[in-house]
PDB file of C-alpha atoms in Angstrom:
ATOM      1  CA  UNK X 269      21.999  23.442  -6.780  1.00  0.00           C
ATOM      2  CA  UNK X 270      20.277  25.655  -8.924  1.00  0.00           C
ATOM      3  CA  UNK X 271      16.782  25.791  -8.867  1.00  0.00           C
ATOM      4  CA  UNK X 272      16.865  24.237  -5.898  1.00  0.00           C
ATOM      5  CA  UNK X 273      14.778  26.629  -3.743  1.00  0.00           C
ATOM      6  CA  UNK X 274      12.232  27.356  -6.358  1.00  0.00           C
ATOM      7  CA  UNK X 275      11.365  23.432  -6.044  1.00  0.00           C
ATOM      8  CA  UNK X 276      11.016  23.325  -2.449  1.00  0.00           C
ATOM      9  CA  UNK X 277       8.543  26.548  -2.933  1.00  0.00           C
ATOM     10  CA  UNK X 278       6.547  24.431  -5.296  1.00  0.00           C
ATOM     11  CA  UNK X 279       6.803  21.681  -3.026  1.00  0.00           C
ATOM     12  CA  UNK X 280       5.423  23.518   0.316  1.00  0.00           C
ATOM     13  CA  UNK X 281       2.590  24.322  -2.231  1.00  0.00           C
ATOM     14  CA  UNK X 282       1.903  21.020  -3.150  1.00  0.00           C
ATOM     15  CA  UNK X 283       2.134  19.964   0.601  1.00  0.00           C
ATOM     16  CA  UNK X 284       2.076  21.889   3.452  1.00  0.00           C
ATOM     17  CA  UNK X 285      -0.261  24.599   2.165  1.00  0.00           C
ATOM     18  CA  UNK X 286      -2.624  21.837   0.888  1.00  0.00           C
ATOM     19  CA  UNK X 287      -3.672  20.888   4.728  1.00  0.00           C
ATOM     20  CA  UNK X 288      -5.581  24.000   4.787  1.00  0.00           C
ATOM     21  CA  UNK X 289      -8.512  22.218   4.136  1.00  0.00           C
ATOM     22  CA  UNK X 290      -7.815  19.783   7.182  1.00  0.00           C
ATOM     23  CA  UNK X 291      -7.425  22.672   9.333  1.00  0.00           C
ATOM     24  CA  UNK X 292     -10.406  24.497   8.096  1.00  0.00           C
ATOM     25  CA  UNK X 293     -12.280  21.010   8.764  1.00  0.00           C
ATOM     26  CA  UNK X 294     -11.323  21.262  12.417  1.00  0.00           C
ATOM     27  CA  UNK X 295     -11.898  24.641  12.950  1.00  0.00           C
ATOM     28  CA  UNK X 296     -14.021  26.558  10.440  1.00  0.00           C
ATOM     29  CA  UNK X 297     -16.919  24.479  10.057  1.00  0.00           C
ATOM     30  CA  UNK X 298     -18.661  26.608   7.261  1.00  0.00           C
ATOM     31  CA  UNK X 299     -15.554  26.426   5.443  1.00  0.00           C
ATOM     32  CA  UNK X 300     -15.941  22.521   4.989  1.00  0.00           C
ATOM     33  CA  UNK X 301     -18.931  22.325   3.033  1.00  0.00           C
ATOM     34  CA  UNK X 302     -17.922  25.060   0.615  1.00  0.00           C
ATOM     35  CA  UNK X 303     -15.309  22.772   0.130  1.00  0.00           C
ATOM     36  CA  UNK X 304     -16.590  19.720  -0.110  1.00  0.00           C
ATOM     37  CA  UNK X 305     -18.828  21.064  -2.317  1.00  0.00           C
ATOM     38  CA  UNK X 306     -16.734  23.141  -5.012  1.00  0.00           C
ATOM     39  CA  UNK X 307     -13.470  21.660  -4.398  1.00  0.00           C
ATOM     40  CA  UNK X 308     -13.581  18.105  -5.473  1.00  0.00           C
ATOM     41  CA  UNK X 309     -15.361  19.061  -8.786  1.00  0.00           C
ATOM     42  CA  UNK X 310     -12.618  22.024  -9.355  1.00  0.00           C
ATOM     43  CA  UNK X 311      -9.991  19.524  -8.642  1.00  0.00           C
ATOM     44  CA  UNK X 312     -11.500  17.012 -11.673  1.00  0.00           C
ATOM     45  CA  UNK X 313     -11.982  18.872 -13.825  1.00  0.00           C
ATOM     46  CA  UNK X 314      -7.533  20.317 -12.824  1.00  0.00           C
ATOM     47  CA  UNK X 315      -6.479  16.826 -12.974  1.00  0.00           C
ATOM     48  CA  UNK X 316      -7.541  15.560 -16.363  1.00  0.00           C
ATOM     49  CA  UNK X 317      -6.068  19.058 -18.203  1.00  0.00           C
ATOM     50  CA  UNK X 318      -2.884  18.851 -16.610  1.00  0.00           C
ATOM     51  CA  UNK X 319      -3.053  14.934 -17.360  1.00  0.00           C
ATOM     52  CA  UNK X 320      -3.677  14.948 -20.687  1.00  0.00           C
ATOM     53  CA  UNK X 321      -2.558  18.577 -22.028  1.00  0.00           C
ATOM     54  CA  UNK X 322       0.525  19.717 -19.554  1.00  0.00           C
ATOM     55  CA  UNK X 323       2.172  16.321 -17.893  1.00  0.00           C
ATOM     56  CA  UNK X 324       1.359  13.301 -21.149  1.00  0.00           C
ATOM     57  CA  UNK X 325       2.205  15.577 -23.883  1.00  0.00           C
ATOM     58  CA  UNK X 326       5.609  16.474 -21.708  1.00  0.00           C
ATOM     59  CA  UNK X 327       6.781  12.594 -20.869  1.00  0.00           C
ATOM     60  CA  UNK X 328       5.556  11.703 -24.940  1.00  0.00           C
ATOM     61  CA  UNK X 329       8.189  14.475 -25.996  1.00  0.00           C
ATOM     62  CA  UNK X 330      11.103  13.130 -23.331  1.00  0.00           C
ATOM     63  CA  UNK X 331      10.520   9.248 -23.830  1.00  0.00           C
ATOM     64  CA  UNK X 332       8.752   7.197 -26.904  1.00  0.00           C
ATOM     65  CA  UNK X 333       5.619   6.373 -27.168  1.00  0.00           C
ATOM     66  CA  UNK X 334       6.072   3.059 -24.815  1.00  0.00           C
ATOM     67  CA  UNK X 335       5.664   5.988 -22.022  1.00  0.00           C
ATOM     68  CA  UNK X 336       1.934   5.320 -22.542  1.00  0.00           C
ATOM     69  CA  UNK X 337       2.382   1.792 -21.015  1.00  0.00           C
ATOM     70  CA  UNK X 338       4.009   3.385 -17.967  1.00  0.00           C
ATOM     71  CA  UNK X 339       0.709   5.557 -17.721  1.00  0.00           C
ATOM     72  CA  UNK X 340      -1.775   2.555 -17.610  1.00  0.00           C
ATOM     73  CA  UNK X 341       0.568   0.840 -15.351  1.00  0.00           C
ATOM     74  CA  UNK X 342       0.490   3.776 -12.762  1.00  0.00           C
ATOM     75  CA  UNK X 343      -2.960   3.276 -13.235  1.00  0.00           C
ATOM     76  CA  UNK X 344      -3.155   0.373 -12.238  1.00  0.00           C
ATOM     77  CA  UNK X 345      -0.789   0.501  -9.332  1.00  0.00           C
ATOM     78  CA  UNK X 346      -3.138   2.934  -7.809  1.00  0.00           C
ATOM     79  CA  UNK X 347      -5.359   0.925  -7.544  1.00  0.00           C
ATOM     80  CA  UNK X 348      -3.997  -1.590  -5.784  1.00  0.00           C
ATOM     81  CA  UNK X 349      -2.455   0.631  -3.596  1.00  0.00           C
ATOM     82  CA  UNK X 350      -5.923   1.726  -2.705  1.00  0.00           C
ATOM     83  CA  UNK X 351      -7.560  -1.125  -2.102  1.00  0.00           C
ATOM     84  CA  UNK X 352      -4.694  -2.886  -0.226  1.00  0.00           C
ATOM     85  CA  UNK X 353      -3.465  -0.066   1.442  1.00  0.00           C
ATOM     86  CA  UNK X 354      -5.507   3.086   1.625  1.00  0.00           C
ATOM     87  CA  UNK X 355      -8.704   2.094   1.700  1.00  0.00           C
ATOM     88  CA  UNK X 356      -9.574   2.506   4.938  1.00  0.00           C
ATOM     89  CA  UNK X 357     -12.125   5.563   3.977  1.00  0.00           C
ATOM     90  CA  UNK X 358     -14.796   2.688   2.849  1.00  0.00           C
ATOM     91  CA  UNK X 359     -14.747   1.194   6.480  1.00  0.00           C
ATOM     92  CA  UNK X 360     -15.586   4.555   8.216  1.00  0.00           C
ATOM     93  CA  UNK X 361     -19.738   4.221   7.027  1.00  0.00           C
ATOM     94  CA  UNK X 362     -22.202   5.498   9.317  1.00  0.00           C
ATOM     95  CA  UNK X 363     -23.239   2.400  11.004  1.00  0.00           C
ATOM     96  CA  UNK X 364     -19.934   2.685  12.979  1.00  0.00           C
ATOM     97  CA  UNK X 365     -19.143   5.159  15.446  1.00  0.00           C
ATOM     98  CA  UNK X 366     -15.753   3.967  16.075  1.00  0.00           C
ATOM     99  CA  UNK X 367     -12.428   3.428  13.963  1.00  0.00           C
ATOM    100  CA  UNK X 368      -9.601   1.130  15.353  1.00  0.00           C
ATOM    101  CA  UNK X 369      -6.897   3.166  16.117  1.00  0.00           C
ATOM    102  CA  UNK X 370      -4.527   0.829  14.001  1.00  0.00           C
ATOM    103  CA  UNK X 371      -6.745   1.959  10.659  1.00  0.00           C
ATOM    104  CA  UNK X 372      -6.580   5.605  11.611  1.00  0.00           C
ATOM    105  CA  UNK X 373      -2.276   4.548  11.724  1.00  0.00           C
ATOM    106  CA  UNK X 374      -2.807   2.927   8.542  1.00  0.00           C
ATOM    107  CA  UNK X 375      -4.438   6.001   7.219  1.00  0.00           C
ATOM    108  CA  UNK X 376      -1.413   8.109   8.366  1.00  0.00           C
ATOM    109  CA  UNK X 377       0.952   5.677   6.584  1.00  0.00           C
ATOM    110  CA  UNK X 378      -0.862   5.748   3.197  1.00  0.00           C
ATOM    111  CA  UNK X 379      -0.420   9.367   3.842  1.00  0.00           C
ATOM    112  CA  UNK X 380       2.712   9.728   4.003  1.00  0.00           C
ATOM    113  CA  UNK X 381       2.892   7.346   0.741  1.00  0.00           C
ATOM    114  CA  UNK X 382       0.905   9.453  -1.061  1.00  0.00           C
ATOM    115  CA  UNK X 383       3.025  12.516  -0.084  1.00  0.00           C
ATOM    116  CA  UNK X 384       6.135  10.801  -1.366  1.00  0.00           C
ATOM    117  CA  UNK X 385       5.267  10.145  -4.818  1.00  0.00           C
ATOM    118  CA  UNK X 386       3.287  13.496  -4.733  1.00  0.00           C
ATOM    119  CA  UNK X 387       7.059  14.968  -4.155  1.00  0.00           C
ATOM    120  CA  UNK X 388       8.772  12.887  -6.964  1.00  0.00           C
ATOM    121  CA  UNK X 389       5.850  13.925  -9.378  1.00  0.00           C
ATOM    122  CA  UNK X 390       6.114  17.650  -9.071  1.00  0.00           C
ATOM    123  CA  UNK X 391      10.050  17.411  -9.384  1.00  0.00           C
ATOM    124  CA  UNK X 392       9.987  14.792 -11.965  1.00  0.00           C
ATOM    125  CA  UNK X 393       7.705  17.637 -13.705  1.00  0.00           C
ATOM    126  CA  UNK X 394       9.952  20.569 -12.623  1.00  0.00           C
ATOM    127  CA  UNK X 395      13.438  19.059 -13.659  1.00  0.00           C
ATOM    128  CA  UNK X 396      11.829  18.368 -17.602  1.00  0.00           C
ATOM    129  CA  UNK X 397      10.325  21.895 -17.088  1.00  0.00           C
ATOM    130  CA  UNK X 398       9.721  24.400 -14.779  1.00  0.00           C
ATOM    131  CA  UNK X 399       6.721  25.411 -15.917  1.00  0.00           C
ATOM    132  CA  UNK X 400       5.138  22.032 -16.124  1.00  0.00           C
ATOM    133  CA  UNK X 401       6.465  22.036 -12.418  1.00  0.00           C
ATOM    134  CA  UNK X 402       4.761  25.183 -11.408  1.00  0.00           C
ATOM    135  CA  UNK X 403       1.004  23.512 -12.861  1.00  0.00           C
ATOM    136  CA  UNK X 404       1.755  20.038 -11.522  1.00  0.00           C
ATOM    137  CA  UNK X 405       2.173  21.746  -7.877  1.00  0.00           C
ATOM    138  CA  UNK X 406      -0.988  23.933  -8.373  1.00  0.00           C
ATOM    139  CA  UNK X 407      -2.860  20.517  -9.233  1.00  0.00           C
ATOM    140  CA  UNK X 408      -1.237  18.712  -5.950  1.00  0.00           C
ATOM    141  CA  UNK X 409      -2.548  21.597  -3.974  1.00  0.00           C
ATOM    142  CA  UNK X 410      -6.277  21.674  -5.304  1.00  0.00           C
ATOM    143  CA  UNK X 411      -6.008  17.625  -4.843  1.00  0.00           C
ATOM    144  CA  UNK X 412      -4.815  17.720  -1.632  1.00  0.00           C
ATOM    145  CA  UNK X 413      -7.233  20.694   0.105  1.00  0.00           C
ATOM    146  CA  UNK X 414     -10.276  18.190  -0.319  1.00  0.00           C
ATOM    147  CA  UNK X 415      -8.396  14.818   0.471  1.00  0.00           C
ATOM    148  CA  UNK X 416      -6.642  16.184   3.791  1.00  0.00           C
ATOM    149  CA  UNK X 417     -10.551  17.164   4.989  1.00  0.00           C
ATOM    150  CA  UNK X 418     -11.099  13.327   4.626  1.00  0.00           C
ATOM    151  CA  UNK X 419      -8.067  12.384   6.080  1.00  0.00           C
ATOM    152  CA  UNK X 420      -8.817  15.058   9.123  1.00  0.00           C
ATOM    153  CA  UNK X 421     -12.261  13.710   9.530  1.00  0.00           C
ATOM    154  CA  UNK X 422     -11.414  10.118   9.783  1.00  0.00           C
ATOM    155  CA  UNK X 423      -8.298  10.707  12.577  1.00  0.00           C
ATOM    156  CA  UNK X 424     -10.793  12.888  14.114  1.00  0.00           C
ATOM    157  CA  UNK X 425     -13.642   9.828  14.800  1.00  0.00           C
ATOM    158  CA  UNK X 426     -10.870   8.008  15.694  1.00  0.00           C
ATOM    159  CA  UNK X 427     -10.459   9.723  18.585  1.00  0.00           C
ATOM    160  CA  UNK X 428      -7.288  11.837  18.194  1.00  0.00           C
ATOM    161  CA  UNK X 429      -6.590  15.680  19.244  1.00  0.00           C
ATOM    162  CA  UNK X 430      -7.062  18.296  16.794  1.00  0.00           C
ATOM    163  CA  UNK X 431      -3.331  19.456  17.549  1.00  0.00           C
ATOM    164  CA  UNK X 432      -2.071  15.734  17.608  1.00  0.00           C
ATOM    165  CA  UNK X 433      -3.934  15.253  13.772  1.00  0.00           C
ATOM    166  CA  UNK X 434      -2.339  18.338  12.871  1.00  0.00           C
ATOM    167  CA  UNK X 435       1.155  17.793  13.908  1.00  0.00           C
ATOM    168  CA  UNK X 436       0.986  14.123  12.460  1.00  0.00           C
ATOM    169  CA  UNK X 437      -0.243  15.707   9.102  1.00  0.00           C
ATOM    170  CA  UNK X 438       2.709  18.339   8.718  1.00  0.00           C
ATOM    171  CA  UNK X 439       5.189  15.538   9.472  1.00  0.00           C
ATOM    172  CA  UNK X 440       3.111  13.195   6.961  1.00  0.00           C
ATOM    173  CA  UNK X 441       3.308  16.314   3.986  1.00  0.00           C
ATOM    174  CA  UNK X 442       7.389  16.245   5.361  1.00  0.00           C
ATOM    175  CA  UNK X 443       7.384  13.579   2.692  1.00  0.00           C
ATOM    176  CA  UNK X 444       6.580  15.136  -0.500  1.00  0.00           C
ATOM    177  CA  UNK X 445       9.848  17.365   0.239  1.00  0.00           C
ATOM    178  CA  UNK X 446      11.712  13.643   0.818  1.00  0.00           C
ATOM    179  CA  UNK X 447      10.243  12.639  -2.916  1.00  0.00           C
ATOM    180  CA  UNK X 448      11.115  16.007  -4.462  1.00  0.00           C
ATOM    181  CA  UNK X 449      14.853  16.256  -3.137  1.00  0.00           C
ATOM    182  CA  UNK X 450      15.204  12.284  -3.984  1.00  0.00           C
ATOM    183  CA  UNK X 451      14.535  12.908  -7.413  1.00  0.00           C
ATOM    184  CA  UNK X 452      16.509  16.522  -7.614  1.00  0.00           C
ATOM    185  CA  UNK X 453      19.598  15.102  -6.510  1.00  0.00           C
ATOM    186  CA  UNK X 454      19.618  11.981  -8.488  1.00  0.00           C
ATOM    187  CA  UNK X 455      18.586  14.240 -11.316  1.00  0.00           C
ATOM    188  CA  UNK X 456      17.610  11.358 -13.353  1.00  0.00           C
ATOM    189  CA  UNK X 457      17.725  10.649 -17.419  1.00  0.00           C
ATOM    190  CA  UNK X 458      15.612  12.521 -20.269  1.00  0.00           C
ATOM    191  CA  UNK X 459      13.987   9.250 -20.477  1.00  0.00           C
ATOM    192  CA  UNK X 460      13.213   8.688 -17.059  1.00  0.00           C
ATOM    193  CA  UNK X 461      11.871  11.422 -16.694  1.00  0.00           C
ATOM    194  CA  UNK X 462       9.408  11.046 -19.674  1.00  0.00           C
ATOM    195  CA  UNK X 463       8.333   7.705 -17.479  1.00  0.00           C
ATOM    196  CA  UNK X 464       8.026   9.461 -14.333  1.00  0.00           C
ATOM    197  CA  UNK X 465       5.712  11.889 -15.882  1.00  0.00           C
ATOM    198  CA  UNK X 466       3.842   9.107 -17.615  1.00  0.00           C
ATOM    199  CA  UNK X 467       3.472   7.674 -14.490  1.00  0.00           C
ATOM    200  CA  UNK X 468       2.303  11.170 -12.756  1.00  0.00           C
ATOM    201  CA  UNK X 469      -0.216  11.216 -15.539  1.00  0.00           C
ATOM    202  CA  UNK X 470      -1.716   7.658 -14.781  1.00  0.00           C
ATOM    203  CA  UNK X 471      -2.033   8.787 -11.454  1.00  0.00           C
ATOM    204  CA  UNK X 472      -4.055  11.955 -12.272  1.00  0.00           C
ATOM    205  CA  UNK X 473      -6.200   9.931 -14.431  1.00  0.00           C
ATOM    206  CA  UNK X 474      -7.093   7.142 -11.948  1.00  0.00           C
ATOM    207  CA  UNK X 475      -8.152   9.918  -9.006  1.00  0.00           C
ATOM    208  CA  UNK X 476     -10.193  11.639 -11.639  1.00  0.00           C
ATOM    209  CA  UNK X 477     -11.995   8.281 -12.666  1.00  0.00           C
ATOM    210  CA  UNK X 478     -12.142   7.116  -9.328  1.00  0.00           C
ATOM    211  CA  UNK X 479     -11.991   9.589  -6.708  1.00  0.00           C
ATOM    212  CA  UNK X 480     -13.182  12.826  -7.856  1.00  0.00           C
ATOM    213  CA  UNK X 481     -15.561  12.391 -11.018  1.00  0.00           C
ATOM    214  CA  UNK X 482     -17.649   9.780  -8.803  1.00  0.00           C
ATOM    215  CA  UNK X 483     -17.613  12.228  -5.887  1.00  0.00           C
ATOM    216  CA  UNK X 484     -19.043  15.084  -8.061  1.00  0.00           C
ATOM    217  CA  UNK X 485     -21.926  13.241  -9.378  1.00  0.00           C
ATOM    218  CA  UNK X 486     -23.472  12.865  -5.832  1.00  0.00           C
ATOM    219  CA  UNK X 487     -23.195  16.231  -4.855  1.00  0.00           C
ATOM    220  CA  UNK X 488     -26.921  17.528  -5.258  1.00  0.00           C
ATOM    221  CA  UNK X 489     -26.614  20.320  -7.387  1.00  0.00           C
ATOM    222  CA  UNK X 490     -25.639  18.995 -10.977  1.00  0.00           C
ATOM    223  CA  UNK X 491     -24.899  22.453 -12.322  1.00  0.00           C
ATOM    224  CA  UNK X 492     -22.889  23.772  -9.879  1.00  0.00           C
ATOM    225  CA  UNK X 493     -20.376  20.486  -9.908  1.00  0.00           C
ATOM    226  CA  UNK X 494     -20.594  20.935 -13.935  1.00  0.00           C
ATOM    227  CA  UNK X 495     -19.274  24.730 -13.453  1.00  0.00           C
ATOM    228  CA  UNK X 496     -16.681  24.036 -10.750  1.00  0.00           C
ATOM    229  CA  UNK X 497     -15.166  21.274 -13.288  1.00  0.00           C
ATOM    230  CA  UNK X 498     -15.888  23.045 -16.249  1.00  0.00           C
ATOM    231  CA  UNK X 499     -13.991  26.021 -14.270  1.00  0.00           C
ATOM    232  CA  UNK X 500     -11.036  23.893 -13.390  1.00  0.00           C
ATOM    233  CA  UNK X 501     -10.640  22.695 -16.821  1.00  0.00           C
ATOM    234  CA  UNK X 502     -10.383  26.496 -17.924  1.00  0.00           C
ATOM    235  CA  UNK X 503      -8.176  27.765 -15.210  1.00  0.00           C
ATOM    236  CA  UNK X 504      -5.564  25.170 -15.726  1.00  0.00           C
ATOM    237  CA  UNK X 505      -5.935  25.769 -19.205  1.00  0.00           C
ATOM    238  CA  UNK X 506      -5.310  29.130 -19.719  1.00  0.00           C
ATOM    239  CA  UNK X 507      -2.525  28.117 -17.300  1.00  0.00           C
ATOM    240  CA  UNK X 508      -0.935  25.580 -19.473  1.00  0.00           C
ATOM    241  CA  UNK X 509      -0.777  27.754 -22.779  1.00  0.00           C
ATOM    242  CA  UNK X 510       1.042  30.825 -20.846  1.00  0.00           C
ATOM    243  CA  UNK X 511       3.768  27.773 -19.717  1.00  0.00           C
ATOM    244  CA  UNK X 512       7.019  28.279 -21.663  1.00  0.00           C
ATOM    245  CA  UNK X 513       7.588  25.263 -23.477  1.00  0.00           C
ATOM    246  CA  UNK X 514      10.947  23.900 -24.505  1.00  0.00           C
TER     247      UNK X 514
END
C-alpha cells in the first residue's frame, strides 16, 4: 500500500478542494467574477502544458506511438459524452427561468462521471510517476474551481438549497477517490498506463478546444485572458521541469 495516502492527498486536491469555487458562487459573490474572469483562461492555458509537455510525453515513453490514437479517441469520446450526456449547460439560456429538475439530476450524474475518470487520470498519472501525479492533480483542481461555479449555478436555478447543492457536490467529488483507488489497486500494466495517460491527454485537449479557449475569447478584456493563459502556461511549466523524471 505504499503511496497510498499520498494519492488520496492528490486526489482531495483534485476533488474536494476544487468545489471552492461552487461554494464561493453561493456565498461570496465578488469572489465569482474574479473567477470567472481569471480562472477559465488560467486553467487553458494549465491544460494544454500538462497535455502536451507533462501527461503525452509520459504515456509516448510507457506505450508506442499507437498511444496517440488513444488520445484522439478520448477526444472524441468527450464529445459525445457532452453532447449526449452533459450538455445540459446549453439549455439553461436566459429566455428560461426554470430548469426541470430531472436536467439539474442529469447534471449531478455527468458529475459524478466526470469525477470518476478525473480519479483514474490523476492515479493513472501518479502510478507511471509521482510527479506527473502531483501536476495532473494541480490541473484537475484549476479545472474544476471554474466548472463546479457552473455546476452550482445551474442546481441553484433549479431550485435546490445551497446546503442540499453542496452536500450533493461532496458526494459527487466522492467519485474521483472511487476512480483513483480503482486504478491503484488494480495497479495496471506499463502499457496501460501509457493509454490511460493518452487518454487523460485527449481529454485535456478537448476542454481546452472546447470549453475553456472559447470561454476566454468572450471575456471582454483580451489582454487580461491573454495574461491569465499566458500565466498558466508558465506556472505549470516551471512546474513540469522541477518534476523528477524517470
Amino acid at each position: 500500500m505504499s503511496g497510498f495516502w499520498p494519492l488520496v492527498a492528490l486526489t482531495t486536491l483534485g476533488s474536494i478542494a476544487g468545489l471552492i469555487g461552487g461554494i464561493a458562487f453561493l456565498y461570496i459573490k465578488s469572489w465569482t467574477a474574479f473567477l470567472n474572469r481569471y480562472s477559465i483562461p488560467f486553467a487553458a492555458g494549465v491544460f494544454l502544458t500538462v497535455a502536451l509537455l507533462g501527461v503525452l510525453p509520459e504515456a509516448l515513453e510507457l506505450a508506442s506511438p499507437d498511444v496517440l490514437l488513444t488520445t484522439l479517441l478520448a477526444f472524441l469520446a468527450a464529445y459525445v459524452l457532452e453532447v449526449f450526456v452533459v450538455d445540459v449547460h446549453h439549455h439553461d439560456d436566459p429566455g428560461h427561468n426554470h430548469l426541470h429538475k430531472s436536467s439539474a439530476k442529469l447534471v449531478v450524474v455527468g458529475d459524478t462521471i466526470h469525477n470518476l475518470l478525473d480519479g483514474v487520470a490523476i492515479s493513472a498519472a501518479y502510478l507511471a510517476n509521482p510527479g506527473l501525479g502531483v501536476v495532473t492533480a494541480l490541473s484537475t483542481f484549476f479545472h474544476e474551481v471554474p466548472h463546479e461555479i457552473g455546476d452550482f449555478g445551474i442546481l441553484l436555478k433549479a431550485g435546490w438549497q445551497k446546503k442540499h447543492i453542496i452536500w450533493v457536490n461532496l458526494v459527487s467529488a466522492c467519485a474521483t477517490f472511487l476512480g483513483a483507488i480503482l486504478i491503484f489497486v488494480f495497479n495496471p500494466s506499463e502499457l496501460l498506463q501509457g493509454h490511460l495517460l493518452g487518454a487523460t491527454a485527449g481529454i485535456f485537449l478537448y476542454l481546452c478546444a472546447v470549453d475553456f479557449l472559447p470561454q476566454t475569447q468572450k471575456n471582454t478584456n483580451k489582454k487580461e485572458s491573454i495574461v491569465a493563459l499566458l500565466l498558466g502556461v508558465l506556472v505549470m511549466f516551471v512546474v513540469i521541469s522541477l518534476t523528477p523524471h524517470h
